Protein backbone atom coordinates (compact mmCIF):
# COMPACT_ATOMS: atom_id res chain seq x y z
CA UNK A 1 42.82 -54.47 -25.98
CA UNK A 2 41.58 -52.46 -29.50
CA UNK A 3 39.07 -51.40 -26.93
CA UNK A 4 41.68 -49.76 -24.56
CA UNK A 5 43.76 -48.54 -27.07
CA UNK A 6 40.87 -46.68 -29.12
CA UNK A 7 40.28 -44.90 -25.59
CA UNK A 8 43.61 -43.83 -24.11
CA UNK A 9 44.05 -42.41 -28.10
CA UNK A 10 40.47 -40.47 -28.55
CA UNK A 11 41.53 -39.22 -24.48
CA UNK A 12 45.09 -38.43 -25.88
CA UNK A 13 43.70 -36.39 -28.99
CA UNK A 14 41.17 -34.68 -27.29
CA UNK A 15 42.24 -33.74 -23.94
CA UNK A 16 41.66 -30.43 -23.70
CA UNK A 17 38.17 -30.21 -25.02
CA UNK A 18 37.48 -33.00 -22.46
CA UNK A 19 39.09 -30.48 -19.70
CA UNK A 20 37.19 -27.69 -21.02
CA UNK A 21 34.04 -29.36 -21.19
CA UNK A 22 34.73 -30.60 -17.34
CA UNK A 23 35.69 -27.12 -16.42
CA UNK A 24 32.57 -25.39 -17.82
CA UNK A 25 30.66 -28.00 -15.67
CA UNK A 26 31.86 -27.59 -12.57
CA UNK A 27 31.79 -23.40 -13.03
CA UNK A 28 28.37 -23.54 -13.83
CA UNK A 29 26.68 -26.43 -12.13
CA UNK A 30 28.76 -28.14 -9.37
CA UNK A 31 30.70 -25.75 -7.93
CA UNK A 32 29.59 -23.60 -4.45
CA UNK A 33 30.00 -20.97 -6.77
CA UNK A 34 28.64 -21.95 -9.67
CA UNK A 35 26.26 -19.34 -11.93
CA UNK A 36 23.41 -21.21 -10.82
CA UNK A 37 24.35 -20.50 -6.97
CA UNK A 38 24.55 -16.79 -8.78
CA UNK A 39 21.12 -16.69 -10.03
CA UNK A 40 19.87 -18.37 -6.82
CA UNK A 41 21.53 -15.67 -4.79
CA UNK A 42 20.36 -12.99 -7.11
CA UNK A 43 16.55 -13.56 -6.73
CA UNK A 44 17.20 -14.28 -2.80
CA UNK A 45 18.40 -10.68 -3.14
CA UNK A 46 15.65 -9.10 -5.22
CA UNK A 47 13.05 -11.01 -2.71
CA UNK A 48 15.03 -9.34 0.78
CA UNK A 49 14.76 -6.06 -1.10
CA UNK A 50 11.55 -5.93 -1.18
CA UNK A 51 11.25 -6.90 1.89
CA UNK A 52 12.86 -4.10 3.20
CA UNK A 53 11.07 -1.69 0.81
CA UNK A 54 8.02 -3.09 2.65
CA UNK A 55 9.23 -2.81 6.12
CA UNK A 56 10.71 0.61 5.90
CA UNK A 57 7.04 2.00 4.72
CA UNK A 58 5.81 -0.20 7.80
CA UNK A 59 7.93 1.74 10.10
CA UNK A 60 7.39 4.68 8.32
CA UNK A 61 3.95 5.30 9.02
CA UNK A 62 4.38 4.17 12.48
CA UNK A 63 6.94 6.26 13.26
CA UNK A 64 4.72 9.10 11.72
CA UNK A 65 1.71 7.65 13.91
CA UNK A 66 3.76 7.29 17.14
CA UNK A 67 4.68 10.98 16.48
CA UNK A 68 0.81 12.15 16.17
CA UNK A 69 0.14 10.12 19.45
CA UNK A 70 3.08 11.99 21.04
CA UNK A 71 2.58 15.54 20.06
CA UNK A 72 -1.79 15.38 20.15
CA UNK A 73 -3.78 13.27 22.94
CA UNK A 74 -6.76 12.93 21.21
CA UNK A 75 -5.43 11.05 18.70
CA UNK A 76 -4.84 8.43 21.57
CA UNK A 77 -8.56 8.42 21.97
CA UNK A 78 -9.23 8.24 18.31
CA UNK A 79 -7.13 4.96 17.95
CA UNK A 80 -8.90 3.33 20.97
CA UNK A 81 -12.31 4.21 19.17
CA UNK A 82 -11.17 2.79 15.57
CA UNK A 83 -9.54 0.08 16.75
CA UNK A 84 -10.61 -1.35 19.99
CA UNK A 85 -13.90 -0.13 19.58
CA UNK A 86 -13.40 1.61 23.17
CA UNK A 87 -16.43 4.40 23.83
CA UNK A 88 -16.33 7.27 26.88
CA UNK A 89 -19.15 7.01 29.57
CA UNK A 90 -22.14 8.97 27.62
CA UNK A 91 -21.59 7.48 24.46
CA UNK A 92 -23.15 4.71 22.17
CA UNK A 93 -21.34 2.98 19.58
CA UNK A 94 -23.27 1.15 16.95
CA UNK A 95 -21.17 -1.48 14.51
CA UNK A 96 -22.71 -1.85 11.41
CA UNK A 97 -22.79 -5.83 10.16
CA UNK A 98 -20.62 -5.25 6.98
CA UNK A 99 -17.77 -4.08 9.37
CA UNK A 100 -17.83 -7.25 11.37
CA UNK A 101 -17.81 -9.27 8.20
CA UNK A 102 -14.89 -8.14 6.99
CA UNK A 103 -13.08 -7.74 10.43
CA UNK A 104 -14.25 -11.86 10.85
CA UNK A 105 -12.87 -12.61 7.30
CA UNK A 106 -9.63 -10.62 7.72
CA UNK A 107 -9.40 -12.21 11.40
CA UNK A 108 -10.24 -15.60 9.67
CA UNK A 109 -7.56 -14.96 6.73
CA UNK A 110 -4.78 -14.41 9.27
CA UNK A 111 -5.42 -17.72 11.51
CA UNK A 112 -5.01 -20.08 8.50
């Protein structure tokens, strides 16, 4: 009963630091918008940012590539030589070892 009694009076004297205390804690912990669901949201932010940073410089220089290949044909033929390693009728083509190395180790990097 002392038991009870010292309770219900330390709850009675100190209710509102006990309410502010549970307050604070659901703000900032427990709550869907709590400031850690803020700082989450924040660096999910930052992160998709960059992403699109990235992706707009992606489709920048395609869009400036698809433009070359549009306004000059022989930059058609260019890209088939670079990357395809496509040659014309009379022609030769000689790939050097290192190049293959590093084409295998990028194509080896990407299928991991």
């Amino acid at each position: 009963m002392k038991r009870l009694n010292f309770i219900w009076s330390f709850l009675g004297n100190n209710k509102y630091w006990i309410v502010l205390i549970a307050g604070v804690l659901i703000v900032a912990f427990i709550d869907e918008n709590s400031f850690y669901q803020r700082v989450k949201n924040q660096m999910q932010i930052r992160d998709l940012k960059a992403q699109i940073a990235e992706f707009k410089s992606q489709y920048d220089r395609d869009e400036a590539q698809l433009k070359e290949l549009r306004r000059n044909p022989k930059a058609i033929t260019k890209i088939a030589r670079e990357r395809y390693f496509m040659k014309a009728d009379d022609e030769d083509i000689f790939v050097l070892s290192e190049d293959l190395e590093r084409q295998y180790k990028q194509d080896n990097e990407t299928t991991e």
